[in-house]
Short mmCIF file of C-alpha atoms in Angstrom, two decimals:
data_model
loop_
_atom_site.label_atom_id
_atom_site.label_comp_id
_atom_site.label_asym_id
_atom_site.label_seq_id
_atom_site.Cartn_x
_atom_site.Cartn_y
_atom_site.Cartn_z
CA UNK A 1 65.84 118.90 -54.25
CA UNK A 2 69.07 119.44 -52.38
CA UNK A 3 69.46 117.47 -49.16
CA UNK A 4 71.61 118.28 -46.13
CA UNK A 5 71.67 116.87 -42.61
CA UNK A 6 71.65 120.29 -40.87
CA UNK A 7 70.75 123.71 -42.23
CA UNK A 8 71.81 126.64 -40.04
CA UNK A 9 70.11 129.99 -40.60
CA UNK A 10 72.45 132.82 -39.55
CA UNK A 11 76.24 132.98 -39.93
CA UNK A 12 77.11 135.04 -36.84
CA UNK A 13 79.10 133.57 -33.91
CA UNK A 14 76.35 131.12 -32.89
CA UNK A 15 75.79 129.78 -36.41
CA UNK A 16 79.45 129.69 -37.43
CA UNK A 17 80.58 127.96 -34.22
CA UNK A 18 77.75 125.42 -34.48
CA UNK A 19 78.73 124.73 -38.08
CA UNK A 20 82.41 124.34 -37.20
CA UNK A 21 81.65 121.91 -34.38
CA UNK A 22 79.36 119.87 -36.62
CA UNK A 23 82.05 119.73 -39.29
CA UNK A 24 84.51 118.48 -36.66
CA UNK A 25 82.06 115.66 -35.92
CA UNK A 26 81.69 114.84 -39.60
CA UNK A 27 78.10 116.08 -39.83
CA UNK A 28 76.94 117.45 -43.19
CA UNK A 29 75.66 121.02 -42.82
CA UNK A 30 74.88 124.22 -44.72
CA UNK A 31 75.10 127.78 -43.37
CA UNK A 32 72.71 130.39 -44.81
CA UNK A 33 72.75 134.16 -44.24
CA UNK A 34 71.35 137.07 -46.22
CA UNK A 35 74.24 139.35 -45.18
CA UNK A 36 77.51 139.54 -47.09
CA UNK A 37 80.45 139.25 -44.69
CA UNK A 38 82.21 141.19 -43.33
CA UNK A 39 79.24 143.18 -42.05
CA UNK A 40 78.71 145.56 -39.13
CA UNK A 41 76.99 144.17 -36.05
CA UNK A 42 75.81 146.17 -33.06
CA UNK A 43 77.62 144.85 -29.99
CA UNK A 44 80.04 146.29 -27.46
CA UNK A 45 82.36 143.52 -28.58
CA UNK A 46 83.52 142.57 -25.09
CA UNK A 47 84.59 138.96 -24.59
CA UNK A 48 84.50 138.14 -20.90
CA UNK A 49 86.96 135.59 -19.47
CA UNK A 50 84.32 132.87 -19.55
CA UNK A 51 83.57 133.71 -23.22
CA UNK A 52 87.10 133.51 -24.56
CA UNK A 53 87.95 130.50 -22.40
CA UNK A 54 84.93 128.64 -23.75
CA UNK A 55 85.87 129.59 -27.31
CA UNK A 56 89.41 128.35 -26.67
CA UNK A 57 88.08 124.99 -25.46
CA UNK A 58 85.69 124.62 -28.38
CA UNK A 59 88.03 125.87 -31.14
CA UNK A 60 91.62 125.82 -29.82
CA UNK A 61 93.04 126.55 -33.29
CA UNK A 62 90.95 129.69 -33.87
CA UNK A 63 92.91 132.98 -33.72
CA UNK A 64 91.45 136.49 -33.71
CA UNK A 65 92.44 140.12 -33.09
CA UNK A 66 91.37 141.92 -29.94
CA UNK A 67 92.13 144.91 -27.72
CA UNK A 68 92.93 144.08 -24.09
CA UNK A 69 91.22 146.05 -21.32
CA UNK A 70 91.94 145.58 -17.62
CA UNK A 71 89.94 148.39 -15.99
CA UNK A 72 86.27 148.91 -15.28
CA UNK A 73 84.81 152.27 -14.31
CA UNK A 74 81.38 151.98 -12.69
CA UNK A 75 79.17 155.05 -12.49
CA UNK A 76 75.77 155.68 -10.90
CA UNK A 77 73.77 158.75 -11.93
CA UNK A 78 76.80 159.94 -13.93
CA UNK A 79 79.21 159.88 -10.99
CA UNK A 80 82.02 157.41 -10.54
CA UNK A 81 81.52 155.01 -7.63
CA UNK A 82 84.23 152.48 -8.46
CA UNK A 83 87.28 152.19 -10.70
CA UNK A 84 89.21 148.94 -10.45
CA UNK A 85 91.49 146.51 -12.23
CA UNK A 86 89.64 143.37 -13.23
CA UNK A 87 90.96 139.98 -12.17
CA UNK A 88 91.33 138.93 -15.82
CA UNK A 89 91.49 140.88 -19.04
CA UNK A 90 88.43 141.76 -21.09
CA UNK A 91 89.00 141.24 -24.80
CA UNK A 92 87.37 143.83 -27.05
CA UNK A 93 86.84 142.64 -30.60
CA UNK A 94 85.51 144.41 -33.65
CA UNK A 95 82.50 142.30 -34.49
CA UNK A 96 82.78 143.04 -38.21
CA UNK A 97 86.17 141.33 -38.32
CA UNK A 98 85.58 138.72 -35.60
CA UNK A 99 82.41 137.33 -37.17
CA UNK A 100 83.95 137.26 -40.65
CA UNK A 101 86.94 135.31 -39.35
CA UNK A 102 84.68 132.71 -37.72
CA UNK A 103 82.78 132.30 -40.97
CA UNK A 104 86.06 131.94 -42.89
CA UNK A 105 87.15 129.21 -40.47
CA UNK A 106 83.88 127.38 -41.13
CA UNK A 107 84.32 127.62 -44.89
CA UNK A 108 87.95 126.48 -44.66
CA UNK A 109 86.72 123.39 -42.80
CA UNK A 110 84.75 122.47 -45.90
CA UNK A 111 81.44 123.87 -44.72
CA UNK A 112 78.98 125.17 -47.32
CA UNK A 113 77.89 128.82 -47.04
CA UNK A 114 75.00 130.28 -49.05
CA UNK A 115 74.62 134.07 -49.15
CA UNK A 116 70.82 134.19 -49.40
CA UNK A 117 67.84 135.03 -47.23
CA UNK A 118 65.66 132.26 -45.83
CA UNK A 119 62.05 133.03 -46.79
CA UNK A 120 60.11 129.84 -46.15
CA UNK A 121 59.98 126.85 -43.80
CA UNK A 122 57.79 123.78 -44.29
CA UNK A 123 57.67 120.62 -42.21
CA UNK A 124 56.96 117.39 -44.11
CA UNK A 125 56.82 113.70 -43.27
CA UNK A 126 60.39 113.37 -44.54
CA UNK A 127 61.84 116.28 -42.61
CA UNK A 128 62.04 120.05 -43.10
CA UNK A 129 62.13 121.97 -46.38
CA UNK A 130 63.64 125.45 -46.42
CA UNK A 131 63.06 127.89 -49.27
CA UNK A 132 65.59 130.62 -50.06
CA UNK A 133 64.87 133.97 -51.70
CA UNK A 134 66.03 132.75 -55.12
CA UNK A 135 63.50 129.91 -54.98
CA UNK A 136 66.19 127.36 -54.17
CA UNK A 137 64.86 124.65 -51.85
CA UNK A 138 66.88 122.55 -49.41
CA UNK A 139 65.60 119.58 -47.41
CA UNK A 140 67.18 118.99 -44.00
CA UNK A 141 66.81 116.75 -40.97
CA UNK A 142 67.59 119.58 -38.53
CA UNK A 143 66.97 123.31 -38.84
CA UNK A 144 69.03 125.51 -36.51
CA UNK A 145 67.96 129.12 -36.05
CA UNK A 146 70.96 131.33 -35.33
CA UNK A 147 69.59 134.35 -37.15
CA UNK A 148 69.43 136.87 -34.31
CA UNK A 149 66.64 138.75 -32.58
CA UNK A 150 64.52 138.97 -35.72
CA UNK A 151 64.91 135.24 -36.35
CA UNK A 152 62.80 133.88 -39.17
CA UNK A 153 62.99 130.45 -37.55
CA UNK A 154 61.79 131.80 -34.21
CA UNK A 155 58.85 133.57 -35.88
CA UNK A 156 57.96 130.28 -37.54
CA UNK A 157 57.70 128.63 -34.11
CA UNK A 158 55.88 131.63 -32.59
CA UNK A 159 54.66 134.39 -34.95
CA UNK A 160 54.04 136.66 -31.94
CA UNK A 161 57.46 136.20 -30.36
CA UNK A 162 58.84 139.28 -28.56
CA UNK A 163 61.75 141.17 -30.08
CA UNK A 164 63.12 142.08 -26.65
CA UNK A 165 64.74 145.39 -25.72
CA UNK A 166 66.12 147.90 -28.19
CA UNK A 167 69.83 148.63 -27.80
CA UNK A 168 71.54 151.42 -29.77
CA UNK A 169 75.19 152.36 -30.10
CA UNK A 170 77.71 154.41 -32.05
CA UNK A 171 81.40 154.22 -32.92
CA UNK A 172 83.22 157.30 -31.61
CA UNK A 173 86.80 157.83 -32.87
CA UNK A 174 89.18 158.09 -29.92
CA UNK A 175 90.06 161.71 -30.73
CA UNK A 176 86.37 162.59 -30.51
CA UNK A 177 85.51 160.32 -27.59
CA UNK A 178 88.30 161.68 -25.41
CA UNK A 179 87.01 165.26 -25.69
CA UNK A 180 83.88 164.56 -23.61
CA UNK A 181 83.79 164.18 -19.84
CA UNK A 182 83.57 160.40 -19.82
CA UNK A 183 86.34 160.16 -22.39
CA UNK A 184 88.63 162.42 -20.37
CA UNK A 185 88.07 160.34 -17.26
CA UNK A 186 88.69 157.16 -19.22
CA UNK A 187 91.93 158.31 -20.85
CA UNK A 188 93.74 158.80 -17.53
CA UNK A 189 96.86 159.87 -19.41
CA UNK A 190 97.25 156.55 -21.25
CA UNK A 191 95.28 155.11 -24.15
CA UNK A 192 96.26 151.59 -23.12
CA UNK A 193 94.82 152.21 -19.65
CA UNK A 194 91.34 153.27 -20.79
CA UNK A 195 88.58 151.34 -19.00
CA UNK A 196 85.23 149.94 -19.91
CA UNK A 197 82.68 152.44 -18.58
CA UNK A 198 79.20 151.60 -17.34
CA UNK A 199 76.59 153.97 -15.93
CA UNK A 200 73.46 153.01 -14.00
CA UNK A 201 70.56 155.30 -13.18
CA UNK A 202 67.13 155.23 -11.59
CA UNK A 203 65.92 156.89 -14.77
CA UNK A 204 66.88 153.81 -16.76
CA UNK A 205 64.43 150.92 -16.87
CA UNK A 206 66.47 147.77 -16.33
CA UNK A 207 69.35 148.84 -18.53
CA UNK A 208 72.55 150.88 -18.65
CA UNK A 209 74.90 153.12 -20.62
CA UNK A 210 78.22 151.58 -21.70
CA UNK A 211 81.48 152.48 -23.41
CA UNK A 212 83.95 149.87 -24.67
CA UNK A 213 87.39 151.18 -25.71
CA UNK A 214 88.85 149.76 -28.90
CA UNK A 215 91.94 150.46 -30.96
CA UNK A 216 90.40 153.05 -33.31
CA UNK A 217 87.00 153.92 -31.85
CA UNK A 218 85.03 153.60 -28.65
CA UNK A 219 81.71 151.77 -28.79
CA UNK A 220 79.22 153.91 -26.86
CA UNK A 221 75.69 152.66 -26.34
CA UNK A 222 72.57 152.38 -24.26
CA UNK A 223 69.68 149.98 -23.88
CA UNK A 224 66.78 149.50 -21.46
CA UNK A 225 63.13 148.44 -21.47
CA UNK A 226 62.01 151.83 -22.80
CA UNK A 227 64.72 152.66 -25.37
CA UNK A 228 63.76 154.84 -28.33
CA UNK A 229 66.09 156.76 -30.67
CA UNK A 230 65.17 159.97 -28.85
CA UNK A 231 65.81 158.47 -25.42
CA UNK A 232 69.12 157.03 -26.64
CA UNK A 233 70.33 160.47 -27.77
CA UNK A 234 69.28 162.03 -24.46
CA UNK A 235 71.22 159.43 -22.45
CA UNK A 236 74.38 159.72 -24.56
CA UNK A 237 74.12 163.51 -24.54
CA UNK A 238 73.87 163.49 -20.74
CA UNK A 239 77.02 161.34 -20.64
CA UNK A 240 78.85 163.92 -22.74
CA UNK A 241 79.08 161.79 -25.87
CA UNK A 242 79.16 163.27 -29.39
CA UNK A 243 76.08 162.86 -31.58
CA UNK A 244 77.16 160.38 -34.25
CA UNK A 245 75.48 157.88 -36.58
CA UNK A 246 73.73 155.25 -34.48
CA UNK A 247 72.99 151.58 -35.09
CA UNK A 248 70.20 149.67 -33.37
CA UNK A 249 69.32 146.06 -32.66
CA UNK A 250 66.99 144.13 -30.41
CA UNK A 251 68.20 141.89 -27.58
CA UNK A 252 65.66 139.09 -26.86
CA UNK A 253 64.85 138.68 -23.18
CA UNK A 254 62.32 135.82 -23.30
CA UNK A 255 62.07 132.20 -24.38
CA UNK A 256 58.52 132.32 -25.67
CA UNK A 257 58.46 129.57 -28.28
CA UNK A 258 57.78 125.81 -28.16
CA UNK A 259 60.82 123.53 -27.95
CA UNK A 260 61.05 121.14 -30.89
CA UNK A 261 63.37 118.20 -31.41
CA UNK A 262 64.40 118.97 -34.99
CA UNK A 263 64.11 122.77 -34.95
CA UNK A 264 66.64 124.33 -32.58
CA UNK A 265 67.19 127.98 -31.69
CA UNK A 266 70.59 129.17 -30.42
CA UNK A 267 72.22 132.47 -29.47
CA UNK A 268 70.08 135.60 -29.71
CA UNK A 269 67.54 133.76 -31.87
CA UNK A 270 66.82 131.51 -28.91
CA UNK A 271 66.48 134.39 -26.45
CA UNK A 272 69.64 133.41 -24.57
CA UNK A 273 71.43 136.76 -23.91
CA UNK A 274 72.15 137.34 -20.23
CA UNK A 275 69.13 139.02 -18.60
CA UNK A 276 71.31 141.07 -16.26
CA UNK A 277 74.23 142.21 -18.44
CA UNK A 278 72.83 141.53 -21.95
CA UNK A 279 76.01 139.54 -22.70
CA UNK A 280 75.20 137.45 -25.76
CA UNK A 281 78.45 136.05 -27.16
CA UNK A 282 79.06 133.60 -24.31
CA UNK A 283 75.63 132.04 -24.71
CA UNK A 284 76.03 132.10 -28.49
CA UNK A 285 79.10 129.87 -28.12
CA UNK A 286 77.56 127.68 -25.42
CA UNK A 287 74.20 127.03 -27.09
CA UNK A 288 75.98 126.45 -30.42
CA UNK A 289 78.04 123.74 -28.73
CA UNK A 290 74.93 122.24 -27.15
CA UNK A 291 73.11 122.19 -30.50
CA UNK A 292 76.05 120.45 -32.18
CA UNK A 293 76.15 117.89 -29.36
CA UNK A 294 72.41 117.28 -29.49
CA UNK A 295 72.42 116.77 -33.26
CA UNK A 296 75.51 114.55 -33.38
CA UNK A 297 74.38 112.34 -30.48
CA UNK A 298 70.64 112.31 -31.17
CA UNK A 299 69.82 113.68 -27.71
CA UNK A 300 67.12 116.38 -27.39
CA UNK A 301 68.46 119.93 -27.28
CA UNK A 302 66.10 120.62 -24.35
CA UNK A 303 68.04 118.03 -22.34
CA UNK A 304 71.56 119.03 -23.41
CA UNK A 305 70.78 122.71 -22.85
CA UNK A 306 68.78 122.20 -19.63
CA UNK A 307 71.12 124.21 -17.38
CA UNK A 308 71.06 127.23 -19.71
CA UNK A 309 67.27 127.32 -19.63
CA UNK A 310 67.43 127.24 -15.83
CA UNK A 311 70.04 130.03 -15.80
CA UNK A 312 67.69 132.35 -17.69
CA UNK A 313 65.14 132.17 -14.88
CA UNK A 314 67.79 132.96 -12.26
CA UNK A 315 69.06 135.90 -14.32
CA UNK A 316 65.55 137.34 -14.65
CA UNK A 317 65.14 137.39 -10.87
CA UNK A 318 68.61 138.89 -10.39
CA UNK A 319 67.94 141.62 -12.98
CA UNK A 320 64.71 142.74 -11.32
CA UNK A 321 66.53 143.15 -8.01
CA UNK A 322 69.74 144.66 -9.38
CA UNK A 323 68.03 147.39 -11.43
CA UNK A 324 65.47 148.31 -8.77
CA UNK A 325 65.84 151.47 -6.67
CA UNK A 326 66.72 149.30 -3.67
CA UNK A 327 69.29 147.41 -5.73
CA UNK A 328 71.04 150.57 -6.93
CA UNK A 329 71.04 152.01 -3.41
CA UNK A 330 72.59 148.81 -2.09
CA UNK A 331 75.20 148.74 -4.87
CA UNK A 332 76.17 152.35 -4.24
CA UNK A 333 76.54 151.66 -0.53
CA UNK A 334 78.66 148.57 -1.14
CA UNK A 335 80.94 150.45 -3.53
CA UNK A 336 81.54 152.99 -0.77
CA UNK A 337 81.99 150.71 2.25
CA UNK A 338 82.97 147.34 0.74
CA UNK A 339 84.51 147.95 -2.72
CA UNK A 340 86.54 144.76 -2.46
CA UNK A 341 83.35 142.70 -2.23
CA UNK A 342 81.91 144.33 -5.35
CA UNK A 343 85.13 143.66 -7.28
CA UNK A 344 85.13 140.03 -6.13
CA UNK A 345 81.49 139.54 -7.15
CA UNK A 346 82.12 141.09 -10.58
CA UNK A 347 85.19 138.95 -11.24
CA UNK A 348 83.39 135.81 -10.18
CA UNK A 349 80.38 136.55 -12.39
CA UNK A 350 82.55 137.26 -15.45
CA UNK A 351 84.66 134.13 -15.02
CA UNK A 352 82.01 131.48 -14.30
#
């Protein structure tokens, strides 16, 4: 039987970054994913300042392509309430290319990648045995689940684990996107000046509509606690968006599994996306770094990642207030009478 110190299920940003950091520490690891890269991944693709600064600290040599955006257009009930220049740029990446480049960096570091699905997990006295679809078996000391919302590793820890909320999006070519009302407002006479657009509504259940401008196509999407394909089309239709092919994915919003010392969940698999904004990439990087630290030092992941677990509880409370009727009324009032305060709060939240 093959033996490896760490087996990481999932080769997205969380898994690839964890693998790269382990390789830097001289830890033997294997990355497994059923998808062939490059592959499409539902995600607005926005890297906030805290995301790309963290990535820079973790992997200073890593280079990637991105589209810079400086403006944010906030809407409530389909009407603009604020349009401002952010304190720091937002970097919009195409996840298909970004994820593939991270995986390439891992492979170039000497990391092993296996393009197969994980189908079985068994704990033994000597460690953990993972079975792949081909029947290939690999024994490991640590199993890291970085395999997204439908994580096989997470289901092993809790078969009844919640998928989270359904988020759906489409890629609208700029020529098409700019013909609808939101697109016309966003263009503002200059493609380079197009903003990120977000719309909040009392009809949404703790979620929002979004549009992220990229070089060739805008990513338009919607997600809330009651998303269905039909509801998604209604929301995008009301925002004046064209009806294009949609992709869907779940965003976990709970940590409903037991914490284990030698089985670690990171990124979306661990339920770490931001409860308020659904931002997942930042916590993918951060929990990947914490997993690598825990494994290389022998400290429990629950200890290394303690602050992140605490942050999830704070975000849950903030989300319930922010998306409530009272919260939207307060936000609308602040945008009208104290726009500078709203801008300051947004910049602070995206940078910390």
